[in-house]
mmCIF file with all atom_site columns, C-alpha atoms in Angstrom:
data_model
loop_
_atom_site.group_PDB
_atom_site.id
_atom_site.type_symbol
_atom_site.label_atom_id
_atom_site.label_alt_id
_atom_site.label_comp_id
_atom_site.label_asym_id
_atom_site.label_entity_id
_atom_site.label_seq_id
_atom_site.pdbx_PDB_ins_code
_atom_site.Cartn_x
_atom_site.Cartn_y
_atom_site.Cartn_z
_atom_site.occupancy
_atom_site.B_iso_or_equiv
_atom_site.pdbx_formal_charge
_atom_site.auth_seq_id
_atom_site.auth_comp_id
_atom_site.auth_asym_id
_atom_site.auth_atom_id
_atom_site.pdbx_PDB_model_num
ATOM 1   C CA . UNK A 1 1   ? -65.824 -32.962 -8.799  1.00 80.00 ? 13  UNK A CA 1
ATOM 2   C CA . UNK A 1 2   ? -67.951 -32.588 -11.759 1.00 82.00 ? 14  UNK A CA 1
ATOM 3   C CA . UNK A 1 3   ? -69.113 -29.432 -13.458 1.00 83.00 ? 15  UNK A CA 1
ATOM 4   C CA . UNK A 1 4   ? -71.035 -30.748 -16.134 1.00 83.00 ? 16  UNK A CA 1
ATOM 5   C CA . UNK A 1 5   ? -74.630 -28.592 -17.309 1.00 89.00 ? 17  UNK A CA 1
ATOM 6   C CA . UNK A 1 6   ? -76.730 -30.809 -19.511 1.00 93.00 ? 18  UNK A CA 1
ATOM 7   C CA . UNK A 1 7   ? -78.369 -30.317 -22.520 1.00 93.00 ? 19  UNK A CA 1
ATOM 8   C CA . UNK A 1 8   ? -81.856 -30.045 -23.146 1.00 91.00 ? 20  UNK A CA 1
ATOM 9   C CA . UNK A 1 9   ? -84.541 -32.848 -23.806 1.00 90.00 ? 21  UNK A CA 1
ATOM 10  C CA . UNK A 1 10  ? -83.677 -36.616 -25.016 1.00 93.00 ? 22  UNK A CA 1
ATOM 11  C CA . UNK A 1 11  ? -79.737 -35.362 -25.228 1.00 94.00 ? 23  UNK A CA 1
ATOM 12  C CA . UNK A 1 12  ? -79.286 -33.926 -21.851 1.00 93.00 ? 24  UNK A CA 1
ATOM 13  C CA . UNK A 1 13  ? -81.256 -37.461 -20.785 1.00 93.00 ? 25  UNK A CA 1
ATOM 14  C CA . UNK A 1 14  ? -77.982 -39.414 -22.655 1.00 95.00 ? 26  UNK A CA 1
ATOM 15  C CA . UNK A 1 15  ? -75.875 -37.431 -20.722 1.00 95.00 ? 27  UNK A CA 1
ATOM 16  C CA . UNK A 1 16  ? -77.329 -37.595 -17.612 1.00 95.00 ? 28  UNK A CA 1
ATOM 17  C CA . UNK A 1 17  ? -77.296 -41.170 -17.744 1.00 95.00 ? 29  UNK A CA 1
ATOM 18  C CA . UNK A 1 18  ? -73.408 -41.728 -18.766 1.00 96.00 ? 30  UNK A CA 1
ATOM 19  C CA . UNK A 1 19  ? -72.913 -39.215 -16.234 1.00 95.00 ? 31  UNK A CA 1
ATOM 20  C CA . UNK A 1 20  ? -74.640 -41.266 -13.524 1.00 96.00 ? 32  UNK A CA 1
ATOM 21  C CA . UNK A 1 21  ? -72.597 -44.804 -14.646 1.00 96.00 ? 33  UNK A CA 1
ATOM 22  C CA . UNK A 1 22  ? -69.940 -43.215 -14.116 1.00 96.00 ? 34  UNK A CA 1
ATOM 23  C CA . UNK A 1 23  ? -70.578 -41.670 -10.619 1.00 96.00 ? 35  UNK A CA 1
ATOM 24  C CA . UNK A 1 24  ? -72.010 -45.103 -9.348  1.00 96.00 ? 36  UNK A CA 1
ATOM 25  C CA . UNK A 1 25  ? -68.728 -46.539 -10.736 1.00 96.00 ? 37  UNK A CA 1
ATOM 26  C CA . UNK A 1 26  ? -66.490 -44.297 -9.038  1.00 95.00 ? 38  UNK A CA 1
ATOM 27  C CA . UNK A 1 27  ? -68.293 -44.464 -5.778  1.00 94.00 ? 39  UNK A CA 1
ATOM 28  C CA . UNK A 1 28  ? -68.011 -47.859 -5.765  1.00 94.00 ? 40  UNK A CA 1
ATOM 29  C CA . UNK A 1 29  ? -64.281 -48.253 -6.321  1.00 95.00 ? 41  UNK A CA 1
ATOM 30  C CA . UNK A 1 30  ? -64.243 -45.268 -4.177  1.00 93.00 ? 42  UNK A CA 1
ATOM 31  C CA . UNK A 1 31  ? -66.292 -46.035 -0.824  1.00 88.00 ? 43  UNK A CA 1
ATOM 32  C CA . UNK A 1 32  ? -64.737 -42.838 0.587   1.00 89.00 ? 44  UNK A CA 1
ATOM 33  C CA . UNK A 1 33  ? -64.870 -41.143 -2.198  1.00 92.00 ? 45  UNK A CA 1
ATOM 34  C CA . UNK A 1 34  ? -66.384 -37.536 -2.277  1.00 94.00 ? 46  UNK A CA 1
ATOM 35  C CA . UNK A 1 35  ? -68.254 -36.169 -5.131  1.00 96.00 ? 47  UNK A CA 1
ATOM 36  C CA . UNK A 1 36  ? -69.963 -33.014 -6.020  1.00 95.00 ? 48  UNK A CA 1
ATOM 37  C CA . UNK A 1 37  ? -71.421 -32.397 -9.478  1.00 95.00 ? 49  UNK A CA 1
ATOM 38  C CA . UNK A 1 38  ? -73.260 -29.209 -10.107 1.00 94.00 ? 50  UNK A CA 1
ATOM 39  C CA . UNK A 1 39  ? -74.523 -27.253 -13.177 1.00 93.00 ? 51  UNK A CA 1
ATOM 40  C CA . UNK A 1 40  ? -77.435 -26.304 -14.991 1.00 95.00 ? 52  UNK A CA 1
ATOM 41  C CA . UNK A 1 41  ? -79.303 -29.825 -15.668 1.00 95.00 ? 53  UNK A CA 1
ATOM 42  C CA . UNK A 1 42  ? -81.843 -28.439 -17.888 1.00 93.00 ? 54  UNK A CA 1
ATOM 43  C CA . UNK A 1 43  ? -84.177 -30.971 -15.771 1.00 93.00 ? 55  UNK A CA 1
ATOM 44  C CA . UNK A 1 44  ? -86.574 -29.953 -13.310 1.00 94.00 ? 56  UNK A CA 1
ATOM 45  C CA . UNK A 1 45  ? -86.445 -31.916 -9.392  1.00 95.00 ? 57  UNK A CA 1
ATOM 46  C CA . UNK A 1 46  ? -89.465 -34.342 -10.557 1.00 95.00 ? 58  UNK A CA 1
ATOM 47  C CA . UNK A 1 47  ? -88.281 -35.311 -13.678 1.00 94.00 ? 59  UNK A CA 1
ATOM 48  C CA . UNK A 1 48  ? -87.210 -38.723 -14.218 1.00 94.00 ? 60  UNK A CA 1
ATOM 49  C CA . UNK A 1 49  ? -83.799 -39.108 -13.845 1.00 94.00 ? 61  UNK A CA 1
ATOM 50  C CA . UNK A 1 50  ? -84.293 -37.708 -9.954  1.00 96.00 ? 62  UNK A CA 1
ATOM 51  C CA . UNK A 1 51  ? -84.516 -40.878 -8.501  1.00 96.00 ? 63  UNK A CA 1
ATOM 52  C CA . UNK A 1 52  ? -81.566 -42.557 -10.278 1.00 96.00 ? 64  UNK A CA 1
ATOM 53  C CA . UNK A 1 53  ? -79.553 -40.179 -8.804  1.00 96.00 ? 65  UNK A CA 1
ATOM 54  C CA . UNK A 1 54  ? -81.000 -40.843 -5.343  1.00 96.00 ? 66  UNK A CA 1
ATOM 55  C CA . UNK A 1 55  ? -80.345 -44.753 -6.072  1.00 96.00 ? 67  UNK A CA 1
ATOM 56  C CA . UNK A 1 56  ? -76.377 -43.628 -6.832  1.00 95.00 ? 68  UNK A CA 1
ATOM 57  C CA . UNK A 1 57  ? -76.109 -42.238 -3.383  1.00 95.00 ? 69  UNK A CA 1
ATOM 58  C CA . UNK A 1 58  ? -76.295 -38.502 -4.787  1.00 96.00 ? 70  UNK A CA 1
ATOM 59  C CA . UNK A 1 59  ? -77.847 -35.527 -2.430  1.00 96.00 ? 71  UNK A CA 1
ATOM 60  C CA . UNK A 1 60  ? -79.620 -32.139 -3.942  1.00 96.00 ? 72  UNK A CA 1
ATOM 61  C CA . UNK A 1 61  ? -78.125 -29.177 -1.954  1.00 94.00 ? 73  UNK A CA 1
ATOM 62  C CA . UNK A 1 62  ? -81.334 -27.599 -2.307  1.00 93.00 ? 74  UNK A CA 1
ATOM 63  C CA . UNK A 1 63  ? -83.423 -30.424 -1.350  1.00 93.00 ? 75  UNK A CA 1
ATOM 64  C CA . UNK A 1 64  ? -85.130 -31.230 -4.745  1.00 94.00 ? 76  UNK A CA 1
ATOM 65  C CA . UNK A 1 65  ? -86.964 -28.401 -3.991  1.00 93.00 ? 77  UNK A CA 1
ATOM 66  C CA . UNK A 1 66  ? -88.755 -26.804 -6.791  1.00 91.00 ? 78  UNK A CA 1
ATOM 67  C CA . UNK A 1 67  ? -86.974 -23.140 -6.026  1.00 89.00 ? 79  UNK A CA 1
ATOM 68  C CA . UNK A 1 68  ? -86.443 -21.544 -9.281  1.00 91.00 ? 80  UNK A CA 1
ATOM 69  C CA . UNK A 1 69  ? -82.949 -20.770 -10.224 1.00 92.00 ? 81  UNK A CA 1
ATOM 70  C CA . UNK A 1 70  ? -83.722 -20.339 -14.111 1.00 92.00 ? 82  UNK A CA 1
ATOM 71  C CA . UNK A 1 71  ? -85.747 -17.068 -15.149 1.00 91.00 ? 83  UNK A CA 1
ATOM 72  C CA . UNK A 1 72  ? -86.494 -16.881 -19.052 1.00 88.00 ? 84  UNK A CA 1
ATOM 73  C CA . UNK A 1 73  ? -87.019 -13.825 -21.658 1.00 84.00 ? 85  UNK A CA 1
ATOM 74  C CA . UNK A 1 74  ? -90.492 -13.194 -20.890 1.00 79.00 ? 86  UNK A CA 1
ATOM 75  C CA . UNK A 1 75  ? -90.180 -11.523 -24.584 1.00 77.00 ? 87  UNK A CA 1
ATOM 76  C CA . UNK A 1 76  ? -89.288 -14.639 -25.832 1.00 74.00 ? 88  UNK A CA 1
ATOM 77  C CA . UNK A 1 77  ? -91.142 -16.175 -28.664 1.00 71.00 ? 89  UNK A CA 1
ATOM 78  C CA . UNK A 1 78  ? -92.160 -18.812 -26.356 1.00 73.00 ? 90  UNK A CA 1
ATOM 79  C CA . UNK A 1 79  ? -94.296 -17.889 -22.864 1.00 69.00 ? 91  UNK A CA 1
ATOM 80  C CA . UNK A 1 80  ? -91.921 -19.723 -19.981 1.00 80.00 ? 92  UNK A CA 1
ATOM 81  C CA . UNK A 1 81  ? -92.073 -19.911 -16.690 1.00 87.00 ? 93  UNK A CA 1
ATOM 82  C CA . UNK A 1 82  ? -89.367 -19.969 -14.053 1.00 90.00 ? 94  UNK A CA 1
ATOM 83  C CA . UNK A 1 83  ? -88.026 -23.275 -13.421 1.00 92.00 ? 95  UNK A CA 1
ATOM 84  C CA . UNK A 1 84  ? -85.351 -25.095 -11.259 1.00 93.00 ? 96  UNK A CA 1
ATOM 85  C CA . UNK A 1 85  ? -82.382 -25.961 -13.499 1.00 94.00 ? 97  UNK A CA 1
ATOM 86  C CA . UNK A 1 86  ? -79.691 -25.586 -11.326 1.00 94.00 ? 98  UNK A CA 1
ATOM 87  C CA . UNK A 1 87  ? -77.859 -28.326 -8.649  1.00 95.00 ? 99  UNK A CA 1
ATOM 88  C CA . UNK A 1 88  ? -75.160 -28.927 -6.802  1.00 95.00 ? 100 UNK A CA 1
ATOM 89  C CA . UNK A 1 89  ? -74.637 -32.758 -5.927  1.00 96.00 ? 101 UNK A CA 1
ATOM 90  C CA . UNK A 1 90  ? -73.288 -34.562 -3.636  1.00 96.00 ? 102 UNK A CA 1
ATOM 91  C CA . UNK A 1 91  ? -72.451 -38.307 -2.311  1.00 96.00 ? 103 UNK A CA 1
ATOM 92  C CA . UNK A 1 92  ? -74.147 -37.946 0.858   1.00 94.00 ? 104 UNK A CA 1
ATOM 93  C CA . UNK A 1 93  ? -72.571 -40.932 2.369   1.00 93.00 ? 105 UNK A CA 1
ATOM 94  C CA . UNK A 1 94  ? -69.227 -38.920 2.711   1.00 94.00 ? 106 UNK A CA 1
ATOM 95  C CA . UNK A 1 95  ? -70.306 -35.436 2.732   1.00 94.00 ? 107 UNK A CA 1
ATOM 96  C CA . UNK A 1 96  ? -72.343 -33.541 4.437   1.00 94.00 ? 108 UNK A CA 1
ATOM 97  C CA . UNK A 1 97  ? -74.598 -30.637 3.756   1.00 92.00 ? 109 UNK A CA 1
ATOM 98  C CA . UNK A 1 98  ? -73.851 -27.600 6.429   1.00 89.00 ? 110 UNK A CA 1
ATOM 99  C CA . UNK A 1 99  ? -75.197 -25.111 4.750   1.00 81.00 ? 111 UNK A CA 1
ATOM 100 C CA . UNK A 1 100 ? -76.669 -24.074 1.719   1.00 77.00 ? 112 UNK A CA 1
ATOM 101 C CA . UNK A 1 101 ? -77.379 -20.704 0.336   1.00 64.00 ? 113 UNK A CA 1
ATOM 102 C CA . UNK A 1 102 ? -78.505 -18.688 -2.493  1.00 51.00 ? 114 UNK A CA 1
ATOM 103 C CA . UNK A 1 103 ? -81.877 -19.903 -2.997  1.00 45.00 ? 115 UNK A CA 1
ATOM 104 C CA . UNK A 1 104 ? -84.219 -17.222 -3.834  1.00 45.00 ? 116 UNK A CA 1
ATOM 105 C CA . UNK A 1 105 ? -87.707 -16.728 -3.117  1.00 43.00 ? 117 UNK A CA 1
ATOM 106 C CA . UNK A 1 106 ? -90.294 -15.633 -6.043  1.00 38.00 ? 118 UNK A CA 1
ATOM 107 C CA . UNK A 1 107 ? -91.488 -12.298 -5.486  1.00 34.00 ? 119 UNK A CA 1
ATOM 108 C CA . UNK A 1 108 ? -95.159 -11.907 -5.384  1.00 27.00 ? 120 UNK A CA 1
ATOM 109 C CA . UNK A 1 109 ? -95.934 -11.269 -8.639  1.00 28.00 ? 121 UNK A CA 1
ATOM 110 C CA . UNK A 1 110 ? -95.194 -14.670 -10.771 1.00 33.00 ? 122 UNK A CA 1
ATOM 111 C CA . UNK A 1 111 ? -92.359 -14.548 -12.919 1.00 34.00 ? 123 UNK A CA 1
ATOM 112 C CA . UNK A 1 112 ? -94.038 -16.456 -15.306 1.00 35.00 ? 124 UNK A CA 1
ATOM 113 C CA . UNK A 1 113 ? -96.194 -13.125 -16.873 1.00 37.00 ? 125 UNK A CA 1
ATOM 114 C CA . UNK A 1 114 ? -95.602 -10.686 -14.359 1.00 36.00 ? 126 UNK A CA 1
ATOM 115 C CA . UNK A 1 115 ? -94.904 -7.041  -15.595 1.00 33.00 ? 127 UNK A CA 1
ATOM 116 C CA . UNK A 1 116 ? -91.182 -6.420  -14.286 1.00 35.00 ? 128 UNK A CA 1
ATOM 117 C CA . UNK A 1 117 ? -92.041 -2.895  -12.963 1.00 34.00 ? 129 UNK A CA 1
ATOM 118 C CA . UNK A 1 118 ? -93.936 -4.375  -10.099 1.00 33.00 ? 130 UNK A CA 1
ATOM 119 C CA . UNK A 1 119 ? -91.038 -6.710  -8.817  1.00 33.00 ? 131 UNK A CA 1
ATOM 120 C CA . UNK A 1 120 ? -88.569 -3.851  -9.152  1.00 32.00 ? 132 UNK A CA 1
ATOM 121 C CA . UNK A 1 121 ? -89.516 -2.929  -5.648  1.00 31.00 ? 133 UNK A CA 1
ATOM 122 C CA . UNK A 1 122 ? -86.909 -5.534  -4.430  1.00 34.00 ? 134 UNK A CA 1
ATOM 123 C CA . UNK A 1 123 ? -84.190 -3.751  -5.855  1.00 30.00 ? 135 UNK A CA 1
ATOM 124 C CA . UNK A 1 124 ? -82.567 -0.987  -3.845  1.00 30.00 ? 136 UNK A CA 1
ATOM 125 C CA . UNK A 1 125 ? -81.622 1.949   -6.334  1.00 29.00 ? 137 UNK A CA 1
ATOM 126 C CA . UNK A 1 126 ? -78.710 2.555   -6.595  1.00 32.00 ? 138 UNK A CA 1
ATOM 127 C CA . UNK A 1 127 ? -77.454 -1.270  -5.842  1.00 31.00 ? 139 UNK A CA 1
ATOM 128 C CA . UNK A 1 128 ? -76.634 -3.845  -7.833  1.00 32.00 ? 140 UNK A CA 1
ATOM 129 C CA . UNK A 1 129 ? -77.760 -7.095  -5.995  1.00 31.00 ? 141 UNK A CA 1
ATOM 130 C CA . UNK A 1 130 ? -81.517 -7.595  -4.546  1.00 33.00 ? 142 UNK A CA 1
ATOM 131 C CA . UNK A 1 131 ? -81.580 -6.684  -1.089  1.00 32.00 ? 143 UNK A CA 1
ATOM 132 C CA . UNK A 1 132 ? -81.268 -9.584  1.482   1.00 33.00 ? 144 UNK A CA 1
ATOM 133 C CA . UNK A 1 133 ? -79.119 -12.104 2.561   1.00 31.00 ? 145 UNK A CA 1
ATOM 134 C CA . UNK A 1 134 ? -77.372 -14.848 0.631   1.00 35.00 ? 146 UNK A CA 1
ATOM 135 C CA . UNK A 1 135 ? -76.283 -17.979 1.996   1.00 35.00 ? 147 UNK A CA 1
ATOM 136 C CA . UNK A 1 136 ? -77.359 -16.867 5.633   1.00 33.00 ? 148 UNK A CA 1
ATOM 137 C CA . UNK A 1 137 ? -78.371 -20.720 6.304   1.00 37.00 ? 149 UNK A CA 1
ATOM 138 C CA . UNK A 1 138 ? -81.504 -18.438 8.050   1.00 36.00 ? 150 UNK A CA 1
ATOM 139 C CA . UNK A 1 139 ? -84.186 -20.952 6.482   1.00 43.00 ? 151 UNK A CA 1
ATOM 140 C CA . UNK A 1 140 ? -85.756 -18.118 4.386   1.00 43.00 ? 152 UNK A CA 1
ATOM 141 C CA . UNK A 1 141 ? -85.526 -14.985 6.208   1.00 44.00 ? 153 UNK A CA 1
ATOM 142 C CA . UNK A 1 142 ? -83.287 -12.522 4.408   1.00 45.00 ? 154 UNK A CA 1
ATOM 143 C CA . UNK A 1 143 ? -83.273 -14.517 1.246   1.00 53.00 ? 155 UNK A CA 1
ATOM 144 C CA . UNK A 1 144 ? -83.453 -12.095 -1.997  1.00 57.00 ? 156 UNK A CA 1
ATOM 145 C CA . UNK A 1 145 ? -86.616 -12.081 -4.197  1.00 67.00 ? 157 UNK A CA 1
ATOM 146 C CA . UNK A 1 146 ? -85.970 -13.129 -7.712  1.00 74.00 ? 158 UNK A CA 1
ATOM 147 C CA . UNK A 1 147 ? -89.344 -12.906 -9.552  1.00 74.00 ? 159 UNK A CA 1
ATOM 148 C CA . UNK A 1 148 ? -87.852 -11.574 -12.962 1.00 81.00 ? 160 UNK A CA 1
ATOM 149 C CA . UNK A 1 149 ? -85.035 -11.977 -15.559 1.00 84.00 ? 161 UNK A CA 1
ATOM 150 C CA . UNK A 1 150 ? -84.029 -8.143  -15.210 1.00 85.00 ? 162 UNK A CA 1
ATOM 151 C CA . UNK A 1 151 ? -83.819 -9.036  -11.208 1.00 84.00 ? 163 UNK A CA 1
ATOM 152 C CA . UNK A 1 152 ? -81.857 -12.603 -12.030 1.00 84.00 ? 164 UNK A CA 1
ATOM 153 C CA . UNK A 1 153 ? -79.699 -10.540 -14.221 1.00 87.00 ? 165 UNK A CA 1
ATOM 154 C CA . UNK A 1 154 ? -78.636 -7.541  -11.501 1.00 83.00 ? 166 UNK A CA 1
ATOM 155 C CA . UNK A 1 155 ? -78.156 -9.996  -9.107  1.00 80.00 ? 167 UNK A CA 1
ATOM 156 C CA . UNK A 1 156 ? -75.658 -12.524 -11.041 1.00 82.00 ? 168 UNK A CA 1
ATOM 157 C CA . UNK A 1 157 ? -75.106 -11.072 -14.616 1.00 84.00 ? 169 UNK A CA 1
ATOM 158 C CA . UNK A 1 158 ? -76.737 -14.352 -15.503 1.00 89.00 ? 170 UNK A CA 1
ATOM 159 C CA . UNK A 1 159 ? -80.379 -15.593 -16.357 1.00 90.00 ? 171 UNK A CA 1
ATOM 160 C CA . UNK A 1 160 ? -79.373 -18.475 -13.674 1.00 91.00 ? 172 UNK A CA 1
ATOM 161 C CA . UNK A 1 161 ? -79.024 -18.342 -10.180 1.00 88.00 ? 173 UNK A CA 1
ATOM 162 C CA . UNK A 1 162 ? -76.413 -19.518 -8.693  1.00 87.00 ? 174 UNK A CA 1
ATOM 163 C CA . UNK A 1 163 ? -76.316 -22.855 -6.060  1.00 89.00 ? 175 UNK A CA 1
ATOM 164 C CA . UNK A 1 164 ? -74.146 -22.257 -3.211  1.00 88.00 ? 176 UNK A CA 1
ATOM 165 C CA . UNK A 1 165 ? -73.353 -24.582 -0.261  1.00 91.00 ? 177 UNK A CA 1
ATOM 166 C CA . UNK A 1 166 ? -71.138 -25.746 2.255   1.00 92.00 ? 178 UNK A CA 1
ATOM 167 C CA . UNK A 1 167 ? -69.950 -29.432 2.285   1.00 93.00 ? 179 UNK A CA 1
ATOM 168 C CA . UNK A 1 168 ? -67.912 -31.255 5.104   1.00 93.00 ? 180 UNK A CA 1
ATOM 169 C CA . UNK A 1 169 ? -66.850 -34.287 4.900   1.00 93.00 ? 181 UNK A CA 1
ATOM 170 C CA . UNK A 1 170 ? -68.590 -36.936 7.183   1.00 91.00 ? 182 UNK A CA 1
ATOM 171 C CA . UNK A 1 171 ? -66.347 -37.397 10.693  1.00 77.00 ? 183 UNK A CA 1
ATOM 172 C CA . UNK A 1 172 ? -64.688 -40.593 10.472  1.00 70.00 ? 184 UNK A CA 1
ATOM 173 C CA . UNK A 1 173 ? -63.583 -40.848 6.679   1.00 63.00 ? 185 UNK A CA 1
ATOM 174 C CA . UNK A 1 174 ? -60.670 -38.874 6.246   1.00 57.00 ? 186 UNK A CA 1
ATOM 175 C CA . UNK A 1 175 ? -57.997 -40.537 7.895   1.00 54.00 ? 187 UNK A CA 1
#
């Protein structure tokens, strides 16, 4: 199990790559081996480095899909948008994905210059988490709107999102 976030730009590349060496390494010596690596990659799911970790045998919990789980200042000196920067990985030839939970949907109004007021309807007062299921496996219905930073922050004390899913190992591999 890995819990490694990455940092940003040419260094989080560098790690990202020794990272990756070392996974294909240990999968090989390891053909039963399970491995999950999650954290905040600082990498969106087209960048480059995507299908290297495809070609090691590694699985996105989320899909690769392009769900945001980062939510920036928006009074930040620089305008940002909501992004994906969050994974949990996995060898998919000895685990499998049951479940996965705590994706969040974008509210209506676009995080990315949205006033805050607006979104706030997602939030029951009173309550500390945006109302909806999390981790329901439903395929969307129940999931909590996330459209802001103040929303990201109620709902984990964090300006990230958690990943959440449930692995199993693959019938006929643990012996």
């Amino acid at each position: 199990r890995l819990n490694s976030p990455l940092a940003i730009r040419a260094a989080g590349s560098a790690q990202a790559t020794v990272l990756l060496l070392w996974a294909r390494d240990f999968l090989r010596a390891n053909p039963h081996g399970m491995l999950a690596w999650a954290g905040d990659f600082n990498l969106e799911p087209r960048h480059h480095l995507v299908p290297a970790m495809l070609a090691v045998g590694l699985q996105d919990a989320l899909g690769w899909s392009d769900t945001p789980t980062y939510f920036p200042d928006p009074g930040g000196q620089v305008q940002r948008r909501a992004k994906r920067y969050d994974y949990l990985l996995y060898s998919a030839h000895s685990l499998a994905l049951e479940r996965s939970g705590g994706r969040m949907t974008l509210a209506a109004e676009d995080a990315q210059g949205g006033s805050e007021g607006e979104g706030d309807s997602d939030l029951d007062a009173g309550q500390k988490r945006p109302r909806g299921e999390h981790g329901s496996g439903d395929g969307g219905k129940g999931r909590a709107k996330v459209a802001t930073l103040r929303q990201a922050l109620a709902f984990s004390g964090s300006d990230h999102i958690p990943v959440v899913a449930t692995l199993v190992p693959i019938q006929g591999l643990l012996k």
